[in-house]
Each structure stands twice: as structure tokens, then as C-alpha cells.
Coordinates of C-alpha atoms in Angstrom, one line a residue:
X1 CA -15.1 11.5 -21.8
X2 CA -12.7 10.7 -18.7
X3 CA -9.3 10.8 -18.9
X4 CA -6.3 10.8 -17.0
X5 CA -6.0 14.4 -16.6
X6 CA -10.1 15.0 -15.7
X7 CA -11.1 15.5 -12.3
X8 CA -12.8 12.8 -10.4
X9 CA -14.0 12.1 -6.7
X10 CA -12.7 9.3 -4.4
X11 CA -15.0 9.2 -1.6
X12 CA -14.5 12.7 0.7
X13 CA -11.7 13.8 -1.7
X14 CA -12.1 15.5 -4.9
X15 CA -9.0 14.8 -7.5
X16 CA -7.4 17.0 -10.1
X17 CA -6.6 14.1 -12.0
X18 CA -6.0 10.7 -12.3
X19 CA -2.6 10.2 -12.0
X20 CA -1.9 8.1 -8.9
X21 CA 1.6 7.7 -6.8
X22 CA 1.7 4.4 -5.9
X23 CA 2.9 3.4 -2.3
X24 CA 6.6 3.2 -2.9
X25 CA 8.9 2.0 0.3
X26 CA 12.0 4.0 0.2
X27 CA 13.5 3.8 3.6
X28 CA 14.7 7.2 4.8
X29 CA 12.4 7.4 8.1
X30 CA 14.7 8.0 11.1
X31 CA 15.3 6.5 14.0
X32 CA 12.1 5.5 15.8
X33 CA 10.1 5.0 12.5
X34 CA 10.2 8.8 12.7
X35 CA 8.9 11.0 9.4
X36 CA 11.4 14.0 8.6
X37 CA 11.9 17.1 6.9
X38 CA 13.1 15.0 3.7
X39 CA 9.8 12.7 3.4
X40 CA 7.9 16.1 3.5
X41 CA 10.1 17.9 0.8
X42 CA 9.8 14.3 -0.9
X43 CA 6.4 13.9 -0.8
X44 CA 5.6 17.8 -1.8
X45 CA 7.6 17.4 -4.6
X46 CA 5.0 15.2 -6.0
X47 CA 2.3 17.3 -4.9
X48 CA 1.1 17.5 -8.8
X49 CA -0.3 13.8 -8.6
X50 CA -4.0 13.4 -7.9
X51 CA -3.6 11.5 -5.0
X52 CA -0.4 10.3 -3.5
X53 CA -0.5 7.2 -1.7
X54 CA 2.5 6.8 1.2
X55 CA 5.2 4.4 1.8
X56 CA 3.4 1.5 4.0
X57 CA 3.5 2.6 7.3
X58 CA 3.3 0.8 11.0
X59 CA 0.4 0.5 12.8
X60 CA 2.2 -0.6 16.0
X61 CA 5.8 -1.0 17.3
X62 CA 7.7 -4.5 16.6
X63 CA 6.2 -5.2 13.0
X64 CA 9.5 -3.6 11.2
X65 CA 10.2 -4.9 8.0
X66 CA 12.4 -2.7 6.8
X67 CA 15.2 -0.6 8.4
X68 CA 13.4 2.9 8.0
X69 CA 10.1 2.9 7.6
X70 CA 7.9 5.1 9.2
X71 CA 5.0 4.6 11.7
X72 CA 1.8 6.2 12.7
X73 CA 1.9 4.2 16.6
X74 CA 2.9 7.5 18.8
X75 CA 1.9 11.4 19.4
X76 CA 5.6 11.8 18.2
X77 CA 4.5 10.5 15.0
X78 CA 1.4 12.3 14.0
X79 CA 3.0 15.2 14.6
X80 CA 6.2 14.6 12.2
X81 CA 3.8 13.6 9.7
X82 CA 2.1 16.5 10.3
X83 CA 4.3 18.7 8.3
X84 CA 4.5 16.0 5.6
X85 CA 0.8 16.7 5.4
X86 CA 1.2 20.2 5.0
X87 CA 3.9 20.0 2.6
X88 CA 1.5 18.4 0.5
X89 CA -1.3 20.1 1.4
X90 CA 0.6 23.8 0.9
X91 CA 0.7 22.7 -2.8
X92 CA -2.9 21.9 -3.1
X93 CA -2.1 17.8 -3.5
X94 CA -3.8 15.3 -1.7
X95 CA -2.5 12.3 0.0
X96 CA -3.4 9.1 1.7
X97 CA -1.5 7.3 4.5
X98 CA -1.2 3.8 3.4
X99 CA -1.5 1.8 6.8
X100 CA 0.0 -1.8 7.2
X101 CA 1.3 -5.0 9.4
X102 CA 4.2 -7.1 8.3
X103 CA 3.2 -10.2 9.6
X104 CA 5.7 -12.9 8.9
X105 CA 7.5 -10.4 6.5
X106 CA 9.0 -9.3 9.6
X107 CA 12.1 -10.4 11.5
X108 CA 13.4 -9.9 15.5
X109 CA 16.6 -8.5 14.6
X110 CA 14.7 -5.6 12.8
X111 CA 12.3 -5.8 16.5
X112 CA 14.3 -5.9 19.6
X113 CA 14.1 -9.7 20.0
X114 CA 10.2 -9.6 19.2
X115 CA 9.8 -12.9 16.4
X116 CA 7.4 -12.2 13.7
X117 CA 3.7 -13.4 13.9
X118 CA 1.4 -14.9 10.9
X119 CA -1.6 -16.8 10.6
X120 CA 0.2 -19.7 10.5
X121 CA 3.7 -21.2 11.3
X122 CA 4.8 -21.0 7.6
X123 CA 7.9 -19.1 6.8
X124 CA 8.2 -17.0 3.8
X125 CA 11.0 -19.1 1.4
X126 CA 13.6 -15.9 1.0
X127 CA 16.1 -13.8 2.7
X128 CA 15.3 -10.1 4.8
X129 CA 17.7 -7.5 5.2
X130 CA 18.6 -6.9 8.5
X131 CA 21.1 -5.1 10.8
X132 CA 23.3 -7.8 10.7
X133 CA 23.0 -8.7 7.2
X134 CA 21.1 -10.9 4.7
X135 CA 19.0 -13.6 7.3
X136 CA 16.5 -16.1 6.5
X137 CA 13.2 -15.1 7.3
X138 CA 11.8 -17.2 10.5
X139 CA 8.9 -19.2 11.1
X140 CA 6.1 -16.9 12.7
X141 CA 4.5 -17.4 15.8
X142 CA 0.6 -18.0 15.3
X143 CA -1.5 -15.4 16.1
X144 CA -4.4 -16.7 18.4
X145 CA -8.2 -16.0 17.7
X146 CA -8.4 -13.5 20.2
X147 CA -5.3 -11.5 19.5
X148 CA -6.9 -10.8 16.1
X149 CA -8.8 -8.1 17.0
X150 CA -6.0 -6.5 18.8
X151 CA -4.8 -5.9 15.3
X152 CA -7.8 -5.0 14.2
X153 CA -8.0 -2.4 16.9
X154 CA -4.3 -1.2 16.0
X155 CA -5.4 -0.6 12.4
X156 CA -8.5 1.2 13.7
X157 CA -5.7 3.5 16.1
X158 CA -3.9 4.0 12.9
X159 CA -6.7 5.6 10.8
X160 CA -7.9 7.4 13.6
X161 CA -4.2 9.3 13.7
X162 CA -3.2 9.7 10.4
X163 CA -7.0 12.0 9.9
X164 CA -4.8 13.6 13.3
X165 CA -1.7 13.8 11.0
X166 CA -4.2 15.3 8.4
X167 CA -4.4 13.1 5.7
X168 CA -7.0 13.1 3.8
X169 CA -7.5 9.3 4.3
X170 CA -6.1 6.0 4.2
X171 CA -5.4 2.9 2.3
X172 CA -5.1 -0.7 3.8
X173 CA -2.3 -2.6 2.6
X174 CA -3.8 -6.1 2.0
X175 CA -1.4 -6.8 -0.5
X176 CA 2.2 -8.0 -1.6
X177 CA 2.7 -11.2 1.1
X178 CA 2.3 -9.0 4.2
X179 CA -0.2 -9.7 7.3
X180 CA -3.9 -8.9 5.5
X181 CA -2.4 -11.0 2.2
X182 CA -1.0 -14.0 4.6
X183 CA -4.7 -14.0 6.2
X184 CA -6.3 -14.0 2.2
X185 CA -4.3 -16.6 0.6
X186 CA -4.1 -20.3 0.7
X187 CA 0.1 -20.6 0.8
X188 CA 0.4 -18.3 4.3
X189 CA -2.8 -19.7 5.7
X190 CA -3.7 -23.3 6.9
X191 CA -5.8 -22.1 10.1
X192 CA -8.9 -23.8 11.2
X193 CA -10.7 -21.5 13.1
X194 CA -12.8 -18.9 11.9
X195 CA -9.9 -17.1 9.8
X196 CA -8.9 -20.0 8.3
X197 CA -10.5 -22.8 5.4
X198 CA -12.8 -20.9 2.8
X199 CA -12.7 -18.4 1.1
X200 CA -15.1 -16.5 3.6
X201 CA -13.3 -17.3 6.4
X202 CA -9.5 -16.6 5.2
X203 CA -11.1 -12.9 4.0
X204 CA -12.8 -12.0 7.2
X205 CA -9.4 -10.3 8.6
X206 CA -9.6 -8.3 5.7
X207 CA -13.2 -7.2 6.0
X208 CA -12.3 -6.9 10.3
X209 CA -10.0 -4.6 9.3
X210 CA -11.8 -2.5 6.7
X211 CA -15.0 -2.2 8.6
X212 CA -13.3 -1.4 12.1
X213 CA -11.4 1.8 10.1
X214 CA -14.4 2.7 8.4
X215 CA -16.2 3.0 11.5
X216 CA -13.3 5.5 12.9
X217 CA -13.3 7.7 9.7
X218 CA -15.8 6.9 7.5
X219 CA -15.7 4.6 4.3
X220 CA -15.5 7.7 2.1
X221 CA -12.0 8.1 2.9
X222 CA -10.8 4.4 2.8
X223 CA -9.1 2.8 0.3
X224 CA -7.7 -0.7 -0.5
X225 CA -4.9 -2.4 -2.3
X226 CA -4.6 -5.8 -3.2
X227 CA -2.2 -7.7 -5.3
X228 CA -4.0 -11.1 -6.5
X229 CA -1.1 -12.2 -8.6
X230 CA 1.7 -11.4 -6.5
X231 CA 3.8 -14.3 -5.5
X232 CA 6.7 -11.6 -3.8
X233 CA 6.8 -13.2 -0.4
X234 CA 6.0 -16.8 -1.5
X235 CA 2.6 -16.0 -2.0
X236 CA -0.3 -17.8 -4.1
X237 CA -3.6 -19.1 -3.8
X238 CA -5.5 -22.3 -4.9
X239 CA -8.3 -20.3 -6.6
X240 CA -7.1 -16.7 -6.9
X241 CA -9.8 -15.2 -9.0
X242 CA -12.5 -16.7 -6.6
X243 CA -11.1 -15.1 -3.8
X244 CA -10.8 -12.0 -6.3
X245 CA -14.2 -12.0 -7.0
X246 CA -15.4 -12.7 -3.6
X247 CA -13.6 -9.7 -1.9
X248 CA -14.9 -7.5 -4.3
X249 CA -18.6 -8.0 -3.8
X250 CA -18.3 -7.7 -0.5
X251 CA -16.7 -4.5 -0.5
X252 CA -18.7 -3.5 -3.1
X253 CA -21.5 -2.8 -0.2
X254 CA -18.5 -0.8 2.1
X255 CA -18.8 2.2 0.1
X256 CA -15.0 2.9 0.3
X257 CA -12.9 5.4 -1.7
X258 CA -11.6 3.3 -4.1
X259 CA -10.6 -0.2 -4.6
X260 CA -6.9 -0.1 -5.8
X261 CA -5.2 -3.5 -7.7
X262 CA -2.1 -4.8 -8.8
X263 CA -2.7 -6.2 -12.2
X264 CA 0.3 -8.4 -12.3
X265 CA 3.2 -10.4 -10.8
X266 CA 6.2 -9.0 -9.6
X267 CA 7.9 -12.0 -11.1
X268 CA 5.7 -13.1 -13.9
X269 CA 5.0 -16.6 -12.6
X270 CA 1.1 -15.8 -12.1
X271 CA -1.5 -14.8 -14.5
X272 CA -5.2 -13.7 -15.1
X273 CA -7.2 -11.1 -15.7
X274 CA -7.8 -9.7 -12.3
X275 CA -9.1 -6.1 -13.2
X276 CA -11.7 -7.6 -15.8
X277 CA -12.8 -9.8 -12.3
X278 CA -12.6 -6.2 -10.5
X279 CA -14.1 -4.3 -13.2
X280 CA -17.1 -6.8 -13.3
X281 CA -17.9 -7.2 -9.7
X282 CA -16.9 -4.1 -7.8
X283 CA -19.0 -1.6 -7.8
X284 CA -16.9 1.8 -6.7
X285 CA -13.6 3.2 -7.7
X286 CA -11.0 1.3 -9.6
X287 CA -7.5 2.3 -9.5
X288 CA -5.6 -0.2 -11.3
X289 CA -1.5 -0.4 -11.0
X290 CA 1.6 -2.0 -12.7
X291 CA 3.2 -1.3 -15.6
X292 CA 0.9 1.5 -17.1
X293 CA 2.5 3.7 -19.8
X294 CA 0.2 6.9 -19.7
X295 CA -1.2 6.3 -23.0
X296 CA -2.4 2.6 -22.0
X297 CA -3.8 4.0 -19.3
X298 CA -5.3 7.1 -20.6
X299 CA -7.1 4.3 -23.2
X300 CA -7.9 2.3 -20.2
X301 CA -9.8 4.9 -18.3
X302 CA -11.4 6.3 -21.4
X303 CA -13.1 2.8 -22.3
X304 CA -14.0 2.5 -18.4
X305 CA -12.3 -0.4 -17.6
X306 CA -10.8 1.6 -14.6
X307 CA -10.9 4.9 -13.2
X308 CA -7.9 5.7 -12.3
X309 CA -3.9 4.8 -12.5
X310 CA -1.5 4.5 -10.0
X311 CA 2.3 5.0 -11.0
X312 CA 5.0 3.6 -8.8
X313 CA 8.6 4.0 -10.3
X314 CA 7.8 6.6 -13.1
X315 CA 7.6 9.0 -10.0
X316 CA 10.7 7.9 -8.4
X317 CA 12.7 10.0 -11.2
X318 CA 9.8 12.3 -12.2
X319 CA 7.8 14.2 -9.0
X320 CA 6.5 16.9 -11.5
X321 CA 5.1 13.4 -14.1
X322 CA 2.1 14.7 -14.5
X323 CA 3.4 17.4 -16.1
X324 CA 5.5 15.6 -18.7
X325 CA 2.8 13.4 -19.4
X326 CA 0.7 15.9 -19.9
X327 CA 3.5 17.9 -22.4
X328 CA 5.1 14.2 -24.0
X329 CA 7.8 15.2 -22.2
X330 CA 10.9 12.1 -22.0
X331 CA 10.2 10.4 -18.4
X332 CA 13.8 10.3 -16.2
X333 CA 15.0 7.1 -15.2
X334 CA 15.3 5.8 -12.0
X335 CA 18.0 4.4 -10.5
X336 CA 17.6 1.2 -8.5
X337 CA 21.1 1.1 -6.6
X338 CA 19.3 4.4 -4.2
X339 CA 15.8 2.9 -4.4
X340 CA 16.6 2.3 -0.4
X341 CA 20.0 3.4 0.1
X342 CA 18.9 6.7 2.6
X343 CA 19.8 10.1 2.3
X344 CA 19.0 12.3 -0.4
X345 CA 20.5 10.9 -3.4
X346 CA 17.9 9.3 -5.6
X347 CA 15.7 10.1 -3.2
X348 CA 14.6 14.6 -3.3
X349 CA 17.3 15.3 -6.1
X350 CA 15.6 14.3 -9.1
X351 CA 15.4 18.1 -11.4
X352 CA 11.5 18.8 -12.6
X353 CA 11.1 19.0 -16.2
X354 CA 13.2 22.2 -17.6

């Protein structure tokens, strides 16, 4: 019987356990979206997870939104995150470069001037951080049809350097209100053209995007997150199990990695039971995400519902988790106030398990 702590094979890579790290952004990139010596002692810290999944990362220049992230866009780049990789790598853990476009979550004063762009001219209802201080986000500029598979392209670059970079593989970020989300669902997206209307049409970014980096580095080392339920970013969708369901069937045929949901809402305004849709219709790997204690998931992954877990905050405050799940050991808590704060406070100082 599987449980967190057996072994089990995403596509191409071959886990120790189940235990995912969720793609937490954490903002201590340097200048130039630049990886650093901290993200790799960060990242190797954790190197006890089965698979850790990285910040979101840019696929090209003038999509920041946040002050430090980090991109994957230059040869400066793959080789900074080249000794992340190794890091990792050193202490036998595998990772995943979690590859991603803002969209409309984006602003110019995080861009040189350069406005954000989105399927359609519809601006997300909040605030971004920027340089200057709290702004309202603007109205994006709409992406024509044919500058589409520019973007497509640019996530096809991106896969093609982080296996350069040597990562094991990648996930797409089509979730939490950023470009592949505003593309899926009905609130972002009011095109007419051939990315716009139905269901098919608003998910054939999506299924652009994952066939074009399949083709670069195989399926068996692509993954996919999706947040059906999240309304962070003024998100929703008229029918968001139908889209749910139709997603999944198609990528049930893609052969990918894994599949990897959100179960829930950030904000608790949306509901359903989106990994009993997942569970039913898609066919590969499940990794399932939000608000897992280890024994819910442990029960979860024994009954098959899913087959794996991916923990976002827990790992924060606890790179050696695993571990103290493993031994009931009390979990550290994290503290919010340096979730994004740079530096290394809150960030590479958190003491393993004594």
C-alpha cells in the first residue's frame, strides 16, 4: 500500500517519497531576475522532499510581477541556476523549474515602462507592489492572435534551458490568475477569436503551451498546476468544473509527469470538489495541494484519491519536513512578516529538527 514516504515515478524521475515542495515565491533573486548562492543553499536545504517544485520563474524579460523573482530568459541565468541544481542534486533531491508568464498580474513600473498584456483589456480588481509603492494594477494591453505563439515559443525556450540549468523538468504555471489562468477562465477572458468563447477555445493556450514544451523535452518530464478554485487575482469561471473536467481529458492523452491541483480557494469564496473531477477523469499523476496535514494526506494517497502531496508553507519553517513527519516531530512555524522581505532571515535560517 502507497504512502507518503514510498517511492513513486513521475514521468523520467523516480521519487523517494511523496512529499512535494510546492512553488513558493519568496523574492530574494538579484538584480536581473538573477538566481544566487542563497536560492541554492535554500533550495538544498530541502533536498529531503521528493520533488521540489521552484518559485515561478520568467520565461522572458518584462513580465515581472514581483520585485525578485528569478528568470530562466538568458545564458546568465542557466548558468546561476546551475548551481541551484547542483545544490540539490549533490543531496540526491530532485527538482522541477516551475516556468510562468504574469500576464495582467504584471505592472510597467516593475518593467521599464513595458504595460502588462492579457487576453483581454480587463484589469485585475487589487493593488501590486511596486518600486514606488502600493499601485493599482492596469488594464492590459490585448495580446493579438499572432503574438500568441510567441509566448508559446518563449515557454518552449524556457523548458529547453532549465533541462540546460539541469533540472530534472518542469511545471507550467496555469494557475493562481496569471497569463495561462487569464486564457482558462471566463472573468480574464472575453476574446472572440480562437482563444476565446468555449471552453475549447479559452483552453487551447493551455494545451499550446503544454504541447510546444513537450515537444522540446518530452512529456515525461512535464508537469502542470492548476488552481480551479482560486479567485486570488479576481479570478472565476461560469462553469469551473466543466472546464476542470475538460482540461483533464485532454491531458490525459499528453502523457505528462503529473498533473498537480490546488484543491481550494485562497480566500474561501469558491467551492467544489475539484480533485474528485481530477481523480475521475485524468488519467496520470495526481499531486494534490492546499492545506494537507501529513496524516490527511498520507490517508488520501493510501485510498488513491491522489498520488502525491505537495506542501507549501510547512516547508517555509521546516526544510528537513520530511523528516519530522516521518518521526511526529512538532512542525516550526513560519513567519509571514519575511515571507518576501529578502535576505536571509526567514528565508535559509530556519534550524533542522535537533
Amino acid at each position: 500500500m502507497s504512502d507518503l514516504f514510498s517511492s513513486i515515478q513521475l514521468g523520467n524521475t523516480q521519487l523517494a517519497n511523496r512529499i512535494i515542495m510546492a512553488p513558493l515565491t519568496r523574492a530574494r533573486a538579484s538584480d536581473g531576475h538573477m538566481p544566487n548562492q542563497m536560492m541554492a543553499t535554500y533550495y538544498q536545504q530541502r533536498a529531503s522532499a521528493g520533488l521540489i517544485i521552484t518559485e515561478a520563474t520568467m520565461i522572458t524579460a518584462g513580465n515581472s510581477a514581483f520585485v525578485n523573482e528569478p528568470g530562466i530568459y538568458n545564458q546568465e541565468q542557466i548558468s546561476a541556476w546551475k548551481k541551484v541544481t547542483e545544490a540539490v542534486h549533490a543531496k540526491n533531491g530532485k527538482i522541477y523549474l516551475q516556468i510562468w508568464h504574469g500576464g495582467r498580474a504584471t505592472h510597467s513600473m516593475l518593467n521599464d515602462g513595458q504595460k502588462p498584456v492579457g487576453p483581454s483589456a480587463i484589469a485585475i480588481d487589487d493593488v501590486i507592489h511596486t518600486p514606488q509603492g502600493k499601485m493599482p494594477y492596469e488594464v492590459p494591453r490585448v495580446l493579438e492572435t499572432d503574438e500568441i505563439l510567441g509566448i508559446v515559443d518563449a515557454f518552449r525556450q524556457a523548458a529547453r534551458n532549465a533541462i540546460l540549468a539541469g533540472f530534472d523538468g518542469v511545471e507550467v504555471h496555469g494557475a493562481n490568475g496569471y497569463l495561462i489562468d487569464q486564457f482558462l477562465r471566463s472573468s480574464a477572458n472575453t476574446r472572440s477569436d480562437k482563444y476565446g468563447g468555449s471552453i475549447e477555445n479559452r483552453s487551447r493556450f493551455l494545451l499550446d503551451v503544454v504541447d510546444a514544451v513537450s515537444d522540446e523535452i518530452g512529456s515525461a518530464k512535464v508537469g502542470l498546476r492548476l488552481s480551479p478554485l482560486n479567485s486570488f487575482n479576481s479570478m472565476h469561471d461560469e462553469d469551473t468544473l466543466g472546464l476542470l473536467a475538460f482540461v483533464s481529458k485532454a491531458l490525459s492523452s499528453r502523457n505528462l509527469a503529473y498533473l498537480h491541483v490546488m484543491r481550494a480557494d485562497f480566500f474561501d469564496k469558491q467551492h467544489g470538489d475539484v480533485l474528485a473531477i481530477a481523480h475521475e477523469v485524468y488519467s496520470g499523476n495526481l499531486i494534490a495541494n492546499m492545506g494537507y496535514t501529513a496524516s490527511e494526506a498520507s490517508q488520501a494517497i493510501k485510498e488513491n484519491l491522489i498520488d502525491a502531496v505537495a506542501f507549501g508553507t510547512d516547508f517555509i519553517s521546516n526544510p528537513d519536513l520530511p523528516l519530522r513527519i516521518e518521526n511526529n516531530l512538532e512542525l516550526a512555524p513560519a513567519d509571514q512578516s519575511t515571507f518576501y522581505l529578502g535576505g536571509a532571515e526567514g528565508y535559509i535560517d530556519y534550524p533542522l529538527a535537533s
